[in-house]
Amino acid sequence: MALDVPPLFSAGDLRGPLAAGLIGWDDIQGGIATGVGATLLANDAFSNTPFRLLCFRHTQDDSLSFTYQMPHRWQPGTVVRPHLHYLPLADPAVAQNIRFAGQYVWVPAGTPLGANAVWTPFTIDAPVLPGDINQHKIAALPLITPPATAIESSVLCVFWIRNGLSGADTYTTNKASGTLAANVGLLSADCHVQVAKGGTNPLEFPTS
């Protein structure tokens, strides 16, 4: 995927001379266990191992909330992409579907966190095919263009939900052990960003 490179910034904060040569994708990591709502998820051992996963169930709506602070290396104006890494933990006899949904909003420094009306909703239908059991899968939002006010240290808030109670979620095959309905194991929920510099200079706390 080609990078979306905006016009170069001034040389004063190092973005100008470095942007063209250094811009590239990077991750802002989001641990599932640190997401708001993680303690409400099923906590099951993976297969026959002692390793534990937090899991979404198909018998209810399970959700998590994450915040991603744009790093000082981020190139303001470039697109970002939050995404969820997960494992289908049950092997369906026929193709089934996981319904992920949620909403997101930007919070630049010095601005309030917006009420529900200003959040942007999203829906992701993720197919699970026979034989996909335990495979590392990724559910990705469309590329998000930040508002003009979003700069380094701005925060992107993302709410994820597995709509287990939706008729569009047909992945109802139970797994073999643990909480049987908890058939989506969660690995990570990170956000891809485009970085173009070593940091901001001299701005330690960018606000404009």
PDB file of N, CA and C in Angstrom, residues 102-136:
ATOM      1  N   GLY A 102     -18.112  -0.788  15.838  1.00  0.00           N
ATOM      2  CA  GLY A 102     -17.592   0.149  16.824  1.00  0.00           C
ATOM      3  C   GLY A 102     -17.668   1.573  16.331  1.00  0.00           C
ATOM      4  N   GLN A 103     -16.849   2.433  16.930  1.00  0.00           N
ATOM      5  CA  GLN A 103     -16.820   3.829  16.541  1.00  0.00           C
ATOM      6  C   GLN A 103     -15.514   4.450  17.032  1.00  0.00           C
ATOM      7  N   TYR A 104     -15.135   5.590  16.437  1.00  0.00           N
ATOM      8  CA  TYR A 104     -13.878   6.231  16.825  1.00  0.00           C
ATOM      9  C   TYR A 104     -14.031   7.745  16.769  1.00  0.00           C
ATOM     10  N   VAL A 105     -13.139   8.432  17.489  1.00  0.00           N
ATOM     11  CA  VAL A 105     -13.118   9.884  17.472  1.00  0.00           C
ATOM     12  C   VAL A 105     -11.699  10.353  17.791  1.00  0.00           C
ATOM     13  N   TRP A 106     -11.315  11.502  17.234  1.00  0.00           N
ATOM     14  CA  TRP A 106     -10.021  12.119  17.517  1.00  0.00           C
ATOM     15  C   TRP A 106     -10.158  13.110  18.664  1.00  0.00           C
ATOM     16  N   VAL A 107      -9.088  13.213  19.482  1.00  0.00           N
ATOM     17  CA  VAL A 107      -9.051  14.184  20.572  1.00  0.00           C
ATOM     18  C   VAL A 107      -7.701  14.910  20.526  1.00  0.00           C
ATOM     19  N   PRO A 108      -7.585  15.981  19.736  1.00  0.00           N
ATOM     20  CA  PRO A 108      -6.346  16.772  19.766  1.00  0.00           C
ATOM     21  C   PRO A 108      -6.156  17.418  21.135  1.00  0.00           C
ATOM     22  N   ALA A 109      -4.908  17.709  21.476  1.00  0.00           N
ATOM     23  CA  ALA A 109      -4.617  18.349  22.760  1.00  0.00           C
ATOM     24  C   ALA A 109      -5.339  19.690  22.836  1.00  0.00           C
ATOM     25  N   GLY A 110      -5.919  19.958  23.998  1.00  0.00           N
ATOM     26  CA  GLY A 110      -6.618  21.221  24.212  1.00  0.00           C
ATOM     27  C   GLY A 110      -8.048  21.235  23.735  1.00  0.00           C
ATOM     28  N   THR A 111      -8.576  20.078  23.291  1.00  0.00           N
ATOM     29  CA  THR A 111      -9.964  19.998  22.842  1.00  0.00           C
ATOM     30  C   THR A 111     -10.714  18.970  23.683  1.00  0.00           C
ATOM     31  N   PRO A 112     -12.049  19.090  23.793  1.00  0.00           N
ATOM     32  CA  PRO A 112     -12.810  18.129  24.599  1.00  0.00           C
ATOM     33  C   PRO A 112     -13.033  16.822  23.846  1.00  0.00           C
ATOM     34  N   LEU A 113     -13.189  15.745  24.590  1.00  0.00           N
ATOM     35  CA  LEU A 113     -13.623  14.482  24.022  1.00  0.00           C
ATOM     36  C   LEU A 113     -15.087  14.616  23.633  1.00  0.00           C
ATOM     37  N   GLY A 114     -15.413  14.368  22.354  1.00  0.00           N
ATOM     38  CA  GLY A 114     -16.740  14.634  21.839  1.00  0.00           C
ATOM     39  C   GLY A 114     -17.798  13.651  22.305  1.00  0.00           C
ATOM     40  N   ALA A 115     -19.039  14.114  22.351  1.00  0.00           N
ATOM     41  CA  ALA A 115     -20.183  13.253  22.644  1.00  0.00           C
ATOM     42  C   ALA A 115     -20.450  12.316  21.470  1.00  0.00           C
ATOM     43  N   ASN A 116     -21.388  11.411  21.647  1.00  0.00           N
ATOM     44  CA  ASN A 116     -21.591  10.324  20.684  1.00  0.00           C
ATOM     45  C   ASN A 116     -21.853  10.811  19.261  1.00  0.00           C
ATOM     46  N   ALA A 117     -22.478  11.957  19.092  1.00  0.00           N
ATOM     47  CA  ALA A 117     -22.863  12.435  17.759  1.00  0.00           C
ATOM     48  C   ALA A 117     -21.673  12.694  16.846  1.00  0.00           C
ATOM     49  N   VAL A 118     -20.489  12.945  17.410  1.00  0.00           N
ATOM     50  CA  VAL A 118     -19.336  13.272  16.572  1.00  0.00           C
ATOM     51  C   VAL A 118     -18.414  12.072  16.349  1.00  0.00           C
ATOM     52  N   TRP A 119     -18.752  10.935  16.905  1.00  0.00           N
ATOM     53  CA  TRP A 119     -17.965   9.725  16.666  1.00  0.00           C
ATOM     54  C   TRP A 119     -18.337   9.139  15.299  1.00  0.00           C
ATOM     55  N   THR A 120     -17.392   8.459  14.681  1.00  0.00           N
ATOM     56  CA  THR A 120     -17.610   7.824  13.382  1.00  0.00           C
ATOM     57  C   THR A 120     -17.797   6.321  13.560  1.00  0.00           C
ATOM     58  N   PRO A 121     -18.939   5.763  13.152  1.00  0.00           N
ATOM     59  CA  PRO A 121     -19.167   4.328  13.323  1.00  0.00           C
ATOM     60  C   PRO A 121     -18.486   3.510  12.220  1.00  0.00           C
ATOM     61  N   PHE A 122     -18.245   2.241  12.517  1.00  0.00           N
ATOM     62  CA  PHE A 122     -17.716   1.323  11.511  1.00  0.00           C
ATOM     63  C   PHE A 122     -18.286  -0.067  11.746  1.00  0.00           C
ATOM     64  N   THR A 123     -18.299  -0.875  10.684  1.00  0.00           N
ATOM     65  CA  THR A 123     -18.723  -2.273  10.742  1.00  0.00           C
ATOM     66  C   THR A 123     -17.758  -3.104   9.912  1.00  0.00           C
ATOM     67  N   ILE A 124     -17.337  -4.237  10.447  1.00  0.00           N
ATOM     68  CA  ILE A 124     -16.444  -5.153   9.737  1.00  0.00           C
ATOM     69  C   ILE A 124     -17.031  -6.551   9.820  1.00  0.00           C
ATOM     70  N   ASP A 125     -17.301  -7.163   8.683  1.00  0.00           N
ATOM     71  CA  ASP A 125     -17.740  -8.552   8.631  1.00  0.00           C
ATOM     72  C   ASP A 125     -16.543  -9.421   8.257  1.00  0.00           C
ATOM     73  N   ALA A 126     -16.152 -10.286   9.190  1.00  0.00           N
ATOM     74  CA  ALA A 126     -14.954 -11.108   9.013  1.00  0.00           C
ATOM     75  C   ALA A 126     -15.351 -12.569   8.812  1.00  0.00           C
ATOM     76  N   PRO A 127     -15.114 -13.139   7.633  1.00  0.00           N
ATOM     77  CA  PRO A 127     -15.496 -14.528   7.387  1.00  0.00           C
ATOM     78  C   PRO A 127     -14.581 -15.507   8.125  1.00  0.00           C
ATOM     79  N   VAL A 128     -15.160 -16.614   8.563  1.00  0.00           N
ATOM     80  CA  VAL A 128     -14.399 -17.730   9.127  1.00  0.00           C
ATOM     81  C   VAL A 128     -14.745 -18.956   8.287  1.00  0.00           C
ATOM     82  N   LEU A 129     -13.737 -19.522   7.650  1.00  0.00           N
ATOM     83  CA  LEU A 129     -13.939 -20.662   6.750  1.00  0.00           C
ATOM     84  C   LEU A 129     -13.545 -21.957   7.444  1.00  0.00           C
ATOM     85  N   PRO A 130     -14.071 -23.088   6.999  1.00  0.00           N
ATOM     86  CA  PRO A 130     -13.604 -24.366   7.531  1.00  0.00           C
ATOM     87  C   PRO A 130     -12.078 -24.466   7.378  1.00  0.00           C
ATOM     88  N   GLY A 131     -11.396 -24.839   8.456  1.00  0.00           N
ATOM     89  CA  GLY A 131      -9.939 -24.919   8.434  1.00  0.00           C
ATOM     90  C   GLY A 131      -9.236 -23.682   8.942  1.00  0.00           C
ATOM     91  N   ASP A 132      -9.982 -22.602   9.223  1.00  0.00           N
ATOM     92  CA  ASP A 132      -9.371 -21.361   9.722  1.00  0.00           C
ATOM     93  C   ASP A 132      -9.058 -21.403  11.215  1.00  0.00           C
ATOM     94  N   ILE A 133      -9.421 -22.461  11.901  1.00  0.00           N
ATOM     95  CA  ILE A 133      -9.253 -22.524  13.344  1.00  0.00           C
ATOM     96  C   ILE A 133      -7.805 -22.198  13.743  1.00  0.00           C
ATOM     97  N   ASN A 134      -7.661 -21.326  14.744  1.00  0.00           N
ATOM     98  CA  ASN A 134      -6.385 -20.926  15.356  1.00  0.00           C
ATOM     99  C   ASN A 134      -5.474 -20.123  14.435  1.00  0.00           C
ATOM    100  N   GLN A 135      -5.967 -19.711  13.269  1.00  0.00           N
ATOM    101  CA  GLN A 135      -5.153 -18.886  12.372  1.00  0.00           C
ATOM    102  C   GLN A 135      -5.184 -17.427  12.812  1.00  0.00           C
ATOM    103  N   HIS A 136      -4.030 -16.786  12.718  1.00  0.00           N
ATOM    104  CA  HIS A 136      -3.911 -15.363  13.057  1.00  0.00           C
ATOM    105  C   HIS A 136      -4.603 -14.542  11.977  1.00  0.00           C
TER     106      HIS A 136
END
